[in-house]
CSV table of C-alpha atoms in Angstrom, one decimal:
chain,number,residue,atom,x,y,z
A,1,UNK,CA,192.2,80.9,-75.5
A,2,UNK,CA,194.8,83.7,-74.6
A,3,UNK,CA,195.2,85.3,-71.4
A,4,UNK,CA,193.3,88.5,-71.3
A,5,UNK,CA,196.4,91.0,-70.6
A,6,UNK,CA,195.5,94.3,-70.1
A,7,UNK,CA,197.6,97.4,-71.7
A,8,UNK,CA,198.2,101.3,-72.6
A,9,UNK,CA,199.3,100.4,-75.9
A,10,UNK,CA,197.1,98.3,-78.3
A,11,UNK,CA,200.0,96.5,-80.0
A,12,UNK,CA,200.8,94.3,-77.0
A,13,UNK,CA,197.4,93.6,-76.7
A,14,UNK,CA,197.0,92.5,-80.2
A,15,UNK,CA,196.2,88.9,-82.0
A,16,UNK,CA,196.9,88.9,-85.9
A,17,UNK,CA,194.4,86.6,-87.5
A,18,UNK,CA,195.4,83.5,-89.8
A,19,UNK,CA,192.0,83.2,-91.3
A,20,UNK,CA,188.9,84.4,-92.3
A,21,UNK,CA,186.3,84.6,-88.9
A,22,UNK,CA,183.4,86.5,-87.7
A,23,UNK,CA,183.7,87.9,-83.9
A,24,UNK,CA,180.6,87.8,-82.1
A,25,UNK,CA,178.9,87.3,-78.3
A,26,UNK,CA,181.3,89.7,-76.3
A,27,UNK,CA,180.9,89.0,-72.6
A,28,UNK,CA,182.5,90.3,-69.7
A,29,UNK,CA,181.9,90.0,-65.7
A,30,UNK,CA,182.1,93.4,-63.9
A,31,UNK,CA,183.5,91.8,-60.8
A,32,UNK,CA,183.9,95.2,-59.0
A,33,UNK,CA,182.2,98.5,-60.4
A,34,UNK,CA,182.4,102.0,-58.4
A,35,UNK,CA,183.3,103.9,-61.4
A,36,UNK,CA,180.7,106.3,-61.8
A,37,UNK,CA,180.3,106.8,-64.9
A,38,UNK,CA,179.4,104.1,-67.6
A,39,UNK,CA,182.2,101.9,-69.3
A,40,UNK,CA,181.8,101.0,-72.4
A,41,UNK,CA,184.1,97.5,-74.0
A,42,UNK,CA,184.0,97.4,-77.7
A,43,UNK,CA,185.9,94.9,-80.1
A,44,UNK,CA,188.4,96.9,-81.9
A,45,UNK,CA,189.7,95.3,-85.3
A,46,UNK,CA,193.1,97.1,-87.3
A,47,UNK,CA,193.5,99.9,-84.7
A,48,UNK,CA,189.4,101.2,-84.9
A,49,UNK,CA,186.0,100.4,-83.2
A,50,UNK,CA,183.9,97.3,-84.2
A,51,UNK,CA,180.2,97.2,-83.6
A,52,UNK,CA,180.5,94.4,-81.1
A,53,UNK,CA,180.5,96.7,-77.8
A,54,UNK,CA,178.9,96.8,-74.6
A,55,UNK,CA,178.0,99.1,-71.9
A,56,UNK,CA,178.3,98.3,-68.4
A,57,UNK,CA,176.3,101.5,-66.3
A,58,UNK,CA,177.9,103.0,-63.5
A,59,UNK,CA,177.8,101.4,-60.1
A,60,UNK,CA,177.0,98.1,-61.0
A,61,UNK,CA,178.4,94.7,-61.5
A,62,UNK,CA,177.8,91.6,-62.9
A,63,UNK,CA,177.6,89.8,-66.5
A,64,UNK,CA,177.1,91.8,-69.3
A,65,UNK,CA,177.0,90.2,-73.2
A,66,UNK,CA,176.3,91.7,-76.9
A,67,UNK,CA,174.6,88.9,-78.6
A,68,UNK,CA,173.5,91.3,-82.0
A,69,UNK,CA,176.6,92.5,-83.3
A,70,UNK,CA,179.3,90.9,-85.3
A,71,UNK,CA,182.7,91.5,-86.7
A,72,UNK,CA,183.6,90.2,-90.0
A,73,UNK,CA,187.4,89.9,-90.3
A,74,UNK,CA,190.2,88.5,-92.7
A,75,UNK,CA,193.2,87.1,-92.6
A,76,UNK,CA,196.0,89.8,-91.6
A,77,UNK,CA,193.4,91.2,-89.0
A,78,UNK,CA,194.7,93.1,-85.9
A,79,UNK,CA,192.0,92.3,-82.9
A,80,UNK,CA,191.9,93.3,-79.4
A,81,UNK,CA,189.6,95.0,-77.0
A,82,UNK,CA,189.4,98.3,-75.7
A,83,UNK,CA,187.7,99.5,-72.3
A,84,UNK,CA,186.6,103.1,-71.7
A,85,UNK,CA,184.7,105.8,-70.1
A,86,UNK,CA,186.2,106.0,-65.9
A,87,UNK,CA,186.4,109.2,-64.7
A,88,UNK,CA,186.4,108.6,-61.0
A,89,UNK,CA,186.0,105.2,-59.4
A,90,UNK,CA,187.5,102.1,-60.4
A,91,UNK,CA,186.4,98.8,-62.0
A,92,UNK,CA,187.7,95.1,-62.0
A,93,UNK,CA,186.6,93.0,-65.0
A,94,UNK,CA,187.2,89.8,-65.7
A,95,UNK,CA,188.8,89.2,-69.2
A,96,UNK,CA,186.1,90.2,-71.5
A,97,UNK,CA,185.9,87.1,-74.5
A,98,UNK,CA,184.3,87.2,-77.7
A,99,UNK,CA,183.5,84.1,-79.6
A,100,UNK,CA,185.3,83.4,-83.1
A,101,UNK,CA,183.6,81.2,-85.8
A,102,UNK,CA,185.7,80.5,-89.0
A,103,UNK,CA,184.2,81.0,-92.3
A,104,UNK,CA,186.0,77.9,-93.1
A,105,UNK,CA,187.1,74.9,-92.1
A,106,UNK,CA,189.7,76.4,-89.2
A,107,UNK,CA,190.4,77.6,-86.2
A,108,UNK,CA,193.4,79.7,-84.1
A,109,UNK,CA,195.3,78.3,-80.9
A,110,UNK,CA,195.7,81.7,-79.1
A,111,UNK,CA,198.3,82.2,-76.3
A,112,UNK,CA,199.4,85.3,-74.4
A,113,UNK,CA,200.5,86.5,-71.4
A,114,UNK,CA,202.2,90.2,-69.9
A,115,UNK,CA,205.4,90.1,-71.9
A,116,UNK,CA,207.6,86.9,-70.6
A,117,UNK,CA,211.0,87.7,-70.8
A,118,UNK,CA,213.5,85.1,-72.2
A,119,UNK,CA,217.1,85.5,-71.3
A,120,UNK,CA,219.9,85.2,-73.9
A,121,UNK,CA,221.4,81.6,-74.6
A,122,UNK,CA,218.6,80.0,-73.0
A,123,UNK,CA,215.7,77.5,-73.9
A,124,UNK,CA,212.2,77.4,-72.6
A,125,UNK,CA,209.2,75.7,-73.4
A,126,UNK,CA,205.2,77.4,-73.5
A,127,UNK,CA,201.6,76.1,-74.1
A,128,UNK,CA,199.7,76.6,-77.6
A,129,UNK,CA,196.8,78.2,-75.9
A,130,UNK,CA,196.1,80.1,-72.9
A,131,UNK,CA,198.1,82.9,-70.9
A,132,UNK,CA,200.9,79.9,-69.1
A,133,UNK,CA,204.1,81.4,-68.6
A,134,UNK,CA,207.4,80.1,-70.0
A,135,UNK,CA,209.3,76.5,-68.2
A,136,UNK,CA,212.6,74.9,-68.8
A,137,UNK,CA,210.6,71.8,-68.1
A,138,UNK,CA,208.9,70.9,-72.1
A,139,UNK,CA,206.2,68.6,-69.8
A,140,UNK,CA,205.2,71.3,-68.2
A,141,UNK,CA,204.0,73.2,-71.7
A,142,UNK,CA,202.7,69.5,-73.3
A,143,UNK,CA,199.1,68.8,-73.5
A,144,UNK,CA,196.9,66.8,-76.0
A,145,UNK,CA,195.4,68.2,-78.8
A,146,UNK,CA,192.0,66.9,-78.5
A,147,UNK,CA,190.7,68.3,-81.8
A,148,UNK,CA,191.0,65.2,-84.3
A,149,UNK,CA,192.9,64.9,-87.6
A,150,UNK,CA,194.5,67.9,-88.5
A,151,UNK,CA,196.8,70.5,-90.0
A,152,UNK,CA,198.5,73.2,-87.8
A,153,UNK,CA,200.0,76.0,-89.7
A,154,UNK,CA,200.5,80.1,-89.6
A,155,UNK,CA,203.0,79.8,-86.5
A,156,UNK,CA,203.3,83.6,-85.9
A,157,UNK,CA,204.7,85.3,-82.7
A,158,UNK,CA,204.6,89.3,-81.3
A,159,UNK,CA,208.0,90.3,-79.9
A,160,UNK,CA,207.7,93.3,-78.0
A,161,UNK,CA,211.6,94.1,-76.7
A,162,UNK,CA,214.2,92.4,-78.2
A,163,UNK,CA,217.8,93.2,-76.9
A,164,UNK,CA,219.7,90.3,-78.2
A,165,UNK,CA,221.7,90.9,-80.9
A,166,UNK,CA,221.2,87.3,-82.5
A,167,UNK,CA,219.1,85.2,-83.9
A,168,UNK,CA,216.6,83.5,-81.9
A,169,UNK,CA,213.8,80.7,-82.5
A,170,UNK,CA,210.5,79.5,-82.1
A,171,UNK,CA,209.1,75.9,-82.9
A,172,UNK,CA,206.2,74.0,-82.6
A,173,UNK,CA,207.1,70.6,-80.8
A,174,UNK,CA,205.1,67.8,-81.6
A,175,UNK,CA,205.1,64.4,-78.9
A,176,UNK,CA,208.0,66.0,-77.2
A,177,UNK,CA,210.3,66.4,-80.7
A,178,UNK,CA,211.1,68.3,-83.2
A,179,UNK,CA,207.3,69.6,-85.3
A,180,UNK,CA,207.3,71.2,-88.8
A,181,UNK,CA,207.3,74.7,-87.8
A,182,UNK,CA,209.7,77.3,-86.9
A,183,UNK,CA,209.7,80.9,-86.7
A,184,UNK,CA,213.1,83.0,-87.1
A,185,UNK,CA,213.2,86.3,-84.8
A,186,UNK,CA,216.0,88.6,-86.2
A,187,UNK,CA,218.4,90.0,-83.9
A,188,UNK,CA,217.6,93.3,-82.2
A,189,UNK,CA,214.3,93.6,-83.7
A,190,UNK,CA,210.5,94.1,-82.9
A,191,UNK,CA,207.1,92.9,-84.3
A,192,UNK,CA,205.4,90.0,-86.2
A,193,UNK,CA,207.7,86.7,-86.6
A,194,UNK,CA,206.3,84.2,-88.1
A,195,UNK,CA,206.3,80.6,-90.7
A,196,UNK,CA,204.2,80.8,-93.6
A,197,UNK,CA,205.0,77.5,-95.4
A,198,UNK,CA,205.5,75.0,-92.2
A,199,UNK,CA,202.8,72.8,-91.3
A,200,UNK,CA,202.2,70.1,-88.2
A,201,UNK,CA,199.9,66.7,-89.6
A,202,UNK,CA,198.0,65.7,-86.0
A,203,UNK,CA,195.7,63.3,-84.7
A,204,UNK,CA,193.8,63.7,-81.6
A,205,UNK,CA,196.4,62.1,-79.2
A,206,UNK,CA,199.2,64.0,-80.3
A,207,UNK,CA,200.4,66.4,-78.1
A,208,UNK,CA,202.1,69.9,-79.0
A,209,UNK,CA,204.3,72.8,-77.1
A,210,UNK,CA,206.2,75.0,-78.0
A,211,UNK,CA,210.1,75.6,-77.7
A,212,UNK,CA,212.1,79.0,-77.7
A,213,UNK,CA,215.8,79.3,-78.2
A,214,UNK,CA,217.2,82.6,-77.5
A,215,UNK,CA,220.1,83.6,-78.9
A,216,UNK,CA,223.0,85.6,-77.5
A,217,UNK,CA,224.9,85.9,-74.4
A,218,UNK,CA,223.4,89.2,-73.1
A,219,UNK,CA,220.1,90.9,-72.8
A,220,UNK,CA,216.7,89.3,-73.2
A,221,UNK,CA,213.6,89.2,-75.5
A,222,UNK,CA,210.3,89.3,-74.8
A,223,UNK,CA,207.1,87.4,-76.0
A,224,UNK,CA,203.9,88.6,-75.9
A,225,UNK,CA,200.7,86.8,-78.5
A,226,UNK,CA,201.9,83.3,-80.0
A,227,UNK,CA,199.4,81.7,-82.2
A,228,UNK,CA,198.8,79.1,-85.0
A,229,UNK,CA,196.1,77.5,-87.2
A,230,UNK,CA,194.1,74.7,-87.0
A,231,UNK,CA,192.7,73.2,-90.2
A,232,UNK,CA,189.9,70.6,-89.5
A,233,UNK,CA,187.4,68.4,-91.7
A,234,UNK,CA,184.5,70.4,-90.3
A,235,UNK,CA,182.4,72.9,-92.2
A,236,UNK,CA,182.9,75.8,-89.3
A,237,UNK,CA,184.2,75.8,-85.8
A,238,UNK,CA,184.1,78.2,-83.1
A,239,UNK,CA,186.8,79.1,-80.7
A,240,UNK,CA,186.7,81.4,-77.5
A,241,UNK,CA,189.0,84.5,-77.6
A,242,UNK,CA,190.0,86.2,-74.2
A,243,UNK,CA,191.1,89.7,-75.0
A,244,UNK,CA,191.0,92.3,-72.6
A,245,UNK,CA,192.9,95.1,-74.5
A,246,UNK,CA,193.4,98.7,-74.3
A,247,UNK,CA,192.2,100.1,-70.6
């Protein structure tokens, strides 16, 4: 899940891992190559280089994969991509992913997007996963689960510019009310926000959103990675990651 946005600065590219996971299988689709020099993608965890990378030689397009390398990560891990190495030419990629398997018996629900702005004293509603933008309509952010019984957790969001000089919120929704997890975002500031003792029990016809309230009368603030944990009765699962990072 996520969207695969694209930045000059790795912050707003970043997602901060809940739980323990090993990154592996980086793929990406050159969909348009006339750089002419190679480009190289890597897997960048806490602001340096992984050894998942790839290299995608000049002039040519196409799907390109590490299938060797792996990442090991912990909880309170920073990961994004990075793409390098144009000198002249261009390139267009489609969002490089990387699979994640847990360690454990979990798994994240990744969204992003290009920062969505939220105006002051409104309320909007956004998918768990995926790059969706922001709706005053909550059935337009609702979808089931799917995943059987279990325990979301680790609600955390990345607020790029915050110019409201209130309080504002984010909460898991859960069948179109009120869920067990909320997320205070303190007036006029940037960064991490995020729940660490809330939790939402599901089953696999549940359905979940969530819900931002934006405080103020003036300004706006801006949401960029939203995530949470899924805690499942299986040994290990393996979610997708779309991360196309620093260019």
């Amino acid at each position: 899940s996520g969207s695969g946005m694209s930045s000059t600065t790795e912050a707003l590219t970043e997602y901060k891992l809940a739980a323990a996971c090993d990154l592996k299988n980086l793929q990406v689709d050159a969909y348009l190559n006339t750089s002419t020099t190679q480009v190289t993608v890597v897997v960048r965890k806490n602001g340096g280089n992984t050894v998942v990378t790839l290299n995608i030689p000049a002039l040519t397009t196409g799907a390109f994969e590490d299938t060797s390398n792996v990442a090991s990560c912990v909880a309170g891990d920073l990961v994004t991509t990075a793409v390098s190495g144009v000198s002249s030419g261009k390139y267009i990629l489609l969002a490089p992913v990387v699979d994640m398997l847990s360690t454990n018996n979990s798994f994240h629900f990744l969204a992003g997007q290009s920062p969505v702005i939220v105006s002051a004293g409104t309320t909007r509603y956004t998918a768990i996963g995926g790059g969706g933008s922001f709706s005053t309509t909550e059935a337009d952010a609702t979808a089931k689960l799917g995943v059987g019984t279990a325990t979301l957790s680790k609600l955390r969001v990345y607020i790029s510019v915050n110019g409201i000089t209130a309080a504002s919120t984010m909460t898991t929704r859960k069948n179109t009310a009120a869920g067990g997890q909320s997320a205070s975002i303190t007036a006029s500031t940037t960064g991490w926000f995020e729940d660490p003792s809330g939790s939402d029990s599901v089953v696999d016809t549940d359905t979940m959103s969530y819900r931002v309230v934006a405080g103020g009368s003036t300004s706006d603030v801006r949401f960029t990675a939203l995530q949470m944990l899924a805690t499942v009765s299986s040994a290990a699962r393996t979610s997708r990651l779309s991360l196309v990072g620093v260019a």
